[in-house]
mmCIF file of C-alpha atoms in Angstrom:
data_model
loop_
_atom_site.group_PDB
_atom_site.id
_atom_site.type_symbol
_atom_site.label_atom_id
_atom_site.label_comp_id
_atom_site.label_asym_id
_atom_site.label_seq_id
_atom_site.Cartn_x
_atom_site.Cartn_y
_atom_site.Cartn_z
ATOM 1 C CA UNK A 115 5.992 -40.295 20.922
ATOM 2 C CA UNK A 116 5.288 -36.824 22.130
ATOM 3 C CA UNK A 117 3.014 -37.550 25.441
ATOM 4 C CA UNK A 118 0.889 -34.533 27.572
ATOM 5 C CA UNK A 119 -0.398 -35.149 30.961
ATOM 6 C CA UNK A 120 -2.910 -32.852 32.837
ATOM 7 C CA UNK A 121 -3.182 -33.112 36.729
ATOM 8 C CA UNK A 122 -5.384 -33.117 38.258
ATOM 9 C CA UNK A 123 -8.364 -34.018 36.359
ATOM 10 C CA UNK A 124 -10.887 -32.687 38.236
ATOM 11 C CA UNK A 125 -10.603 -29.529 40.916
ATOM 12 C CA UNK A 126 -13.445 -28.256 42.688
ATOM 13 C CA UNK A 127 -12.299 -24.761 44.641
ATOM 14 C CA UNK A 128 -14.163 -22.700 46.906
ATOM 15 C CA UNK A 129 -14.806 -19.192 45.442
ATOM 16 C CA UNK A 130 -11.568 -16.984 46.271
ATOM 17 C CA UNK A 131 -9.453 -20.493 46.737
ATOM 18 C CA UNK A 132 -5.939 -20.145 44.750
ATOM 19 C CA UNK A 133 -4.623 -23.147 43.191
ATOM 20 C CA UNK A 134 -2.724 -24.659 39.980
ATOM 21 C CA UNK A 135 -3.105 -26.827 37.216
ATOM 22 C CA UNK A 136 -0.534 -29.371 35.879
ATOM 23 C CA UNK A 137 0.687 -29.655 32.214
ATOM 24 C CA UNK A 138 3.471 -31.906 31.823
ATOM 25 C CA UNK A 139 4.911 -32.584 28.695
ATOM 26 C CA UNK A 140 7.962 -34.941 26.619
ATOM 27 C CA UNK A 141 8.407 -34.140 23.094
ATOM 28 C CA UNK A 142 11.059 -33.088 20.783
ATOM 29 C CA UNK A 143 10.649 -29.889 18.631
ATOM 30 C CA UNK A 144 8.498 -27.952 21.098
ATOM 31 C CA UNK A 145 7.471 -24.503 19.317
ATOM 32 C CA UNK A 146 5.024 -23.868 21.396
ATOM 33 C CA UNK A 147 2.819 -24.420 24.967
ATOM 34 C CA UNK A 148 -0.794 -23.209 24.339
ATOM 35 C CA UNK A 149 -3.196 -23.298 27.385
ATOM 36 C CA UNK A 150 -7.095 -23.435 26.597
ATOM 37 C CA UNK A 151 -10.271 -22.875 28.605
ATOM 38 C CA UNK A 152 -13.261 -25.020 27.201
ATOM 39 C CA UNK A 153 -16.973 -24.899 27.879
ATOM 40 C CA UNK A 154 -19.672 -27.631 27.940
ATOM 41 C CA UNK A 155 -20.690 -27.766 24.029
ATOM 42 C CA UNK A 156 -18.175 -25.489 22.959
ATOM 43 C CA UNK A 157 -14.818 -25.298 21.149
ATOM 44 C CA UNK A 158 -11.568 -24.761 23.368
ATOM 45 C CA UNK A 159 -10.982 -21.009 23.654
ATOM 46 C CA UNK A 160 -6.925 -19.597 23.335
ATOM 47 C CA UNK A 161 -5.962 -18.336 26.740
ATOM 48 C CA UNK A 162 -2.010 -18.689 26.329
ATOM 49 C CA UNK A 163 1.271 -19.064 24.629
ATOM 50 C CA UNK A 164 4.162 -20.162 25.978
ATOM 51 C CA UNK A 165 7.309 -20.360 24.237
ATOM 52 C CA UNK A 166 10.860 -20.864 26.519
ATOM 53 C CA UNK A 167 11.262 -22.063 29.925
ATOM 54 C CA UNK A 168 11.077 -19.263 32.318
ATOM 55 C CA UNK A 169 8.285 -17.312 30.183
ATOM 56 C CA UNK A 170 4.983 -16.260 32.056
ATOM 57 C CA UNK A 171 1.933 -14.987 30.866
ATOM 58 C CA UNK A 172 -1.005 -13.326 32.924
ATOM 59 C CA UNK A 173 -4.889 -13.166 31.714
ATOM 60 C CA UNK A 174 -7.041 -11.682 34.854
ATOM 61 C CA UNK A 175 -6.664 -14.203 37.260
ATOM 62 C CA UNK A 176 -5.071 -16.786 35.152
ATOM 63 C CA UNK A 177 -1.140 -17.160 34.825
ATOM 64 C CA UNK A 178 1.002 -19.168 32.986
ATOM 65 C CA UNK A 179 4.458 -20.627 33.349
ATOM 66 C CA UNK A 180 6.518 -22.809 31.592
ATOM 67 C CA UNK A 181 9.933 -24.682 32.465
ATOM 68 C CA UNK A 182 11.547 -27.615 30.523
ATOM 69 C CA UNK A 183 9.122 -30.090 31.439
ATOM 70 C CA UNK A 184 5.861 -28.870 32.789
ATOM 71 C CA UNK A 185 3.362 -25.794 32.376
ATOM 72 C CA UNK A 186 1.426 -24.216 34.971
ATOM 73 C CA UNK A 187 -1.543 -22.390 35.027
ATOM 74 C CA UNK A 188 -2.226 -20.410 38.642
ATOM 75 C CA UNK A 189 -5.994 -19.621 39.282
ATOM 76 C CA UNK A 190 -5.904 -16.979 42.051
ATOM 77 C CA UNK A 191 -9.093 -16.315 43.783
ATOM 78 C CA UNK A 192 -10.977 -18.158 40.995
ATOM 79 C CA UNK A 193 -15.004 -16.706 40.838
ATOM 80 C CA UNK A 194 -17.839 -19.474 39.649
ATOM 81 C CA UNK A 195 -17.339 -18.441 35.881
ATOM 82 C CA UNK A 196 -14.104 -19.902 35.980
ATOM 83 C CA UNK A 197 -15.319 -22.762 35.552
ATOM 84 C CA UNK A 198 -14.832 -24.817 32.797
ATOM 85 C CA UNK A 199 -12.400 -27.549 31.754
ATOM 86 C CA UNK A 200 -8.415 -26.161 30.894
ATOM 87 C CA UNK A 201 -6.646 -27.879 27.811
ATOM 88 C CA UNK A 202 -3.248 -27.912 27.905
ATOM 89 C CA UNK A 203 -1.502 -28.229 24.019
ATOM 90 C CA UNK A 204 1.746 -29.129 22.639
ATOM 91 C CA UNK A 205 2.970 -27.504 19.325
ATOM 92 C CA UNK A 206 5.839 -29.259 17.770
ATOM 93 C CA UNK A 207 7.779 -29.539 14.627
ATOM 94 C CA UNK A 208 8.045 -33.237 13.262
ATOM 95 C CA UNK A 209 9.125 -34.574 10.201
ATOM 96 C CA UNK A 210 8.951 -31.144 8.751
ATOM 97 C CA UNK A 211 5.263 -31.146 9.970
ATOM 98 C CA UNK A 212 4.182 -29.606 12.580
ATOM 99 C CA UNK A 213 1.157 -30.909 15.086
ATOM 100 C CA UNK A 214 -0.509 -29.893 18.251
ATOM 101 C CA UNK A 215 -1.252 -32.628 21.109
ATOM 102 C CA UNK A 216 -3.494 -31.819 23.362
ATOM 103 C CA UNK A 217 -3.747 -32.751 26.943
ATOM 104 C CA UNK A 218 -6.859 -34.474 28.615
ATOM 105 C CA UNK A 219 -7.613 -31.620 30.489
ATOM 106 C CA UNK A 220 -8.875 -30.235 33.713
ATOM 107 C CA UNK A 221 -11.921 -29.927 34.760
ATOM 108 C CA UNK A 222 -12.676 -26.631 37.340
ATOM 109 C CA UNK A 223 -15.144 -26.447 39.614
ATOM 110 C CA UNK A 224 -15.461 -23.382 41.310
ATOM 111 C CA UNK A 225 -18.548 -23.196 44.212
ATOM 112 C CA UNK A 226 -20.044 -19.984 45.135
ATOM 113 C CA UNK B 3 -7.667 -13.050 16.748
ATOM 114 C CA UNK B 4 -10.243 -15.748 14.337
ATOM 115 C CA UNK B 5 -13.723 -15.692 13.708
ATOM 116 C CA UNK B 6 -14.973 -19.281 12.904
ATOM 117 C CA UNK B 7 -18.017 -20.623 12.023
ATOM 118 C CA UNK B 8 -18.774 -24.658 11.273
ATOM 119 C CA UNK B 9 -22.234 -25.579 9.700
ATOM 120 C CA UNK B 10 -24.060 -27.899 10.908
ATOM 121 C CA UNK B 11 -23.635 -26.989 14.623
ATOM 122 C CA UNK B 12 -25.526 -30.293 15.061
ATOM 123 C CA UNK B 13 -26.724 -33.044 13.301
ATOM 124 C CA UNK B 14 -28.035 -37.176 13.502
ATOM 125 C CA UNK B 15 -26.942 -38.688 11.106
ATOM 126 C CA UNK B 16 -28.141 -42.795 10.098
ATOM 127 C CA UNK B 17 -25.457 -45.181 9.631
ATOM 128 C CA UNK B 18 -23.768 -45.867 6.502
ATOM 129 C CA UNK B 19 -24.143 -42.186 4.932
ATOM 130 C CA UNK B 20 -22.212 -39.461 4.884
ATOM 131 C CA UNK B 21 -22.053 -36.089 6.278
ATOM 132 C CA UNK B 22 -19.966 -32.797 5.237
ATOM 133 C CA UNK B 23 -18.862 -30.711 7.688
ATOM 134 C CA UNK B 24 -17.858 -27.052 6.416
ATOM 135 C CA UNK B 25 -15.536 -24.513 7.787
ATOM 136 C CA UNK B 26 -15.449 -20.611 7.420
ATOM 137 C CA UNK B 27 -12.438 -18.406 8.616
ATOM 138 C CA UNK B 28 -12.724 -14.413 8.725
ATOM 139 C CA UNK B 29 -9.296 -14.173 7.678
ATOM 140 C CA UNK B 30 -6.912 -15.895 5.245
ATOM 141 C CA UNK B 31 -4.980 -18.651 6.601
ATOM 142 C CA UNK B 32 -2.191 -21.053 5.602
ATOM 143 C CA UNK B 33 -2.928 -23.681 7.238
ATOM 144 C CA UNK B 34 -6.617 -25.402 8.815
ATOM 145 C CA UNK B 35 -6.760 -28.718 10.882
ATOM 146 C CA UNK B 36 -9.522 -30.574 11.426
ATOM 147 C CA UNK B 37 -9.945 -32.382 15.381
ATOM 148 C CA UNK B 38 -12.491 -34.675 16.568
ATOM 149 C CA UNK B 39 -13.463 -34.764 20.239
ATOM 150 C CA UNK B 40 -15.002 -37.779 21.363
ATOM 151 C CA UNK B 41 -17.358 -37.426 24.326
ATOM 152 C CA UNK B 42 -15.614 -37.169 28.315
ATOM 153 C CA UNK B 43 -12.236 -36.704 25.939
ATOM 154 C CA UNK B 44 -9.766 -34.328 24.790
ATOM 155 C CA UNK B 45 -8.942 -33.077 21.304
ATOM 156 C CA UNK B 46 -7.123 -35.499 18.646
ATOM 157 C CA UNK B 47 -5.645 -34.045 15.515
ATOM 158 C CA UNK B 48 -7.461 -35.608 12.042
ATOM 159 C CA UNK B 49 -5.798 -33.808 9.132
ATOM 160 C CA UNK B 50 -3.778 -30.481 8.807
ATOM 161 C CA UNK B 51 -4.951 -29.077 5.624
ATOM 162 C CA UNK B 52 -3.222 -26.485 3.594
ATOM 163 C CA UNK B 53 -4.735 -24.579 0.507
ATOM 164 C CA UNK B 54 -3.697 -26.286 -2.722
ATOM 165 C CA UNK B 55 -2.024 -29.171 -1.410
ATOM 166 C CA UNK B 56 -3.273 -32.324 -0.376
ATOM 167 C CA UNK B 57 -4.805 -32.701 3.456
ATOM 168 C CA UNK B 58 -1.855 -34.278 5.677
ATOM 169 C CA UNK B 59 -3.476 -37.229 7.953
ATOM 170 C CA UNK B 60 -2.533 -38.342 11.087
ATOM 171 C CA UNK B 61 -2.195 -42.109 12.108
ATOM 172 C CA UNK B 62 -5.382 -43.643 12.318
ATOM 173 C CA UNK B 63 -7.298 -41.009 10.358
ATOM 174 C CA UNK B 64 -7.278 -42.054 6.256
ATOM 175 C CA UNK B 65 -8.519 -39.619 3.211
ATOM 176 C CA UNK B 66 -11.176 -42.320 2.241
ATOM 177 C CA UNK B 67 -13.063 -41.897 5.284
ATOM 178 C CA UNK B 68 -12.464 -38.583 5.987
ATOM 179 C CA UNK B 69 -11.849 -36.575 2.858
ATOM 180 C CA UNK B 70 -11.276 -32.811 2.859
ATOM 181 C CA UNK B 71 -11.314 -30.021 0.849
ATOM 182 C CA UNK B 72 -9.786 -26.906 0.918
ATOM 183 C CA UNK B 73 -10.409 -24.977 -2.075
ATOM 184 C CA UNK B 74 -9.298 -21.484 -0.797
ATOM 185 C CA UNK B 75 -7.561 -19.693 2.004
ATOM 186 C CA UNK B 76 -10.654 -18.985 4.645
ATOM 187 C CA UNK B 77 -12.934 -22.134 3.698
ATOM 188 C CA UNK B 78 -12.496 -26.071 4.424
ATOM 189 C CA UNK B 79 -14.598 -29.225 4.520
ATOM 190 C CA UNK B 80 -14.628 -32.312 6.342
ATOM 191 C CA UNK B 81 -16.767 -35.197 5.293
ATOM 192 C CA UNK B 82 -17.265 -38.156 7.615
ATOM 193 C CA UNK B 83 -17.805 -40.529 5.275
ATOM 194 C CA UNK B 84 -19.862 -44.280 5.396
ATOM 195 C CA UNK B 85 -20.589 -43.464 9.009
ATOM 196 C CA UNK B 86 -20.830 -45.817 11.950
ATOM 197 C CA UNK B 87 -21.445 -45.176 16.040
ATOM 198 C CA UNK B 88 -18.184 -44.490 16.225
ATOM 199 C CA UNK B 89 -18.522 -41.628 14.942
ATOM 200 C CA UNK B 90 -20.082 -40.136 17.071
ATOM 201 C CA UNK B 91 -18.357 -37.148 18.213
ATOM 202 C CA UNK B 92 -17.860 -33.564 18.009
ATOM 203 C CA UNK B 93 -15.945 -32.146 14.871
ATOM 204 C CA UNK B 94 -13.644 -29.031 15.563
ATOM 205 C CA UNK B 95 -11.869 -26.909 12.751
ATOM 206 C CA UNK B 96 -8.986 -24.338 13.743
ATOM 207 C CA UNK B 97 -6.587 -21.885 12.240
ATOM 208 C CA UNK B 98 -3.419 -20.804 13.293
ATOM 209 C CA UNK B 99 -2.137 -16.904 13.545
ATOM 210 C CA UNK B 100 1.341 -16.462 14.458
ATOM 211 C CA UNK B 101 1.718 -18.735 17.371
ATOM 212 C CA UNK B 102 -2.064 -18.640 18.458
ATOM 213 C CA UNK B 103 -4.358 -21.507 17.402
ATOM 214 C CA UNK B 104 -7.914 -20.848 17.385
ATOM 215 C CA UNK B 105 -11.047 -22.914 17.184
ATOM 216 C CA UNK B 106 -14.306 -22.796 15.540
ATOM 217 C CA UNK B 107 -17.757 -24.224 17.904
ATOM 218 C CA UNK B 108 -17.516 -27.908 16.785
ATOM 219 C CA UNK B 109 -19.909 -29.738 15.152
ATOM 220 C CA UNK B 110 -21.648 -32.414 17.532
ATOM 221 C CA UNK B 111 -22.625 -35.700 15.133
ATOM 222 C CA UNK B 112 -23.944 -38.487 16.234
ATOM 223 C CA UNK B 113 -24.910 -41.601 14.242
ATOM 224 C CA UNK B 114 -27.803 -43.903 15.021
#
């Protein structure tokens, strides 16, 4: 059974404090790694896709990385608006079907 | 990118009746998927459904309590059918381009 974990599940950062959050991932048929930012009452907004170990992807002061196992996603000198909670997302093929897990995400806290 | 729009946004709905969730895309898609988020958790897949074929379902989720249509390439529905508390939740369609997955801003139900 394909299985995502997120770590940790809460951060709270000081404005301008660097960190990274955890995806870790087992599943067979991975297509894809998609990272999402959600806000309170929202739906998830795309922020990344990874596709091969090794790839990274940069969005401001996000960045991604991927390797066989686990995702990434570096925050550096995260401002208050970055705040939200991050989704991380399997894509996989299955049974000729394919199906995106999600991750129970991480939620950022960033104080002015 | 997707533009997507879900009506209602909102709605309270008594138990035992039924409510039908509608999706519109600004493009044409292949596929749409229907999630529910349940409140404090992350996204679970209901149904991938493709234009002209029958919705696929994913364990736990069955057509007679969650039947959808998809009568053309930008528009779904999603009825929650003889609802309970359970229910309760917020409804998410999404389309995928290329390798991107995109969301529309959820429906929140909740059943008294």
């Amino acid at each position: 059974e394909d299985q995502v974990t997120q770590s940790p599940e809460a951060l709270r950062l000081q404005e301008g404090e660097s960190s990274s959050l955890n995806c870790s991932y087992t599943v067979s048929g991975l297509r894809g790694l998609f990272w999402y930012r959600q806000d309170p009452g929202k739906g998830p907004e795309f922020l990344f896709t990874l596709y091969s170990a090794g790839e990274e992807k940069e969005k401001e002061r996000l960045k991604a990385t991927l390797t066989k196992k686990e995702s990434f996603l570096h925050i550096t000198a995260p401002k208050p608006e970055d705040s939200a909670t991050y989704l991380c997302a399997v894509h996989v093929l299955s049974g000729g079907y394919q199906k995106v897990t999600f991750g129970t995400g991480t939620k950022l806290q960033v104080i002015p | 990118s997707a533009v997507i729009s879900q009506k209602p946004s909102r709605d309270i709905c008594q138990r035992g009746t039924s409510l039908t969730i509608q999706c519109q895309v600004d493009s044409q898609v292949t596929m749409m998927f229907w999630y529910r988020q349940q409140p404090g958790q992350s996204l679970t897949l209901i149904a991938t459904a493709n234009q002209g074929s029958e919705a696929t379902y994913e364990s736990g989720f069955v057509i007679d309590k969650f039947p959808i249509s998809r009568p053309n390439l930008t528009f779904s529905t999603l009825t929650v059918s003889n609802m309970s508390p359970e229910d309760s939740s917020i409804y998410l369609c999404s389309v995928e381009l290329g390798y991107e997955q995109y969301f529309g801003p959820g429906t929140r139900l909740t059943v008294t």
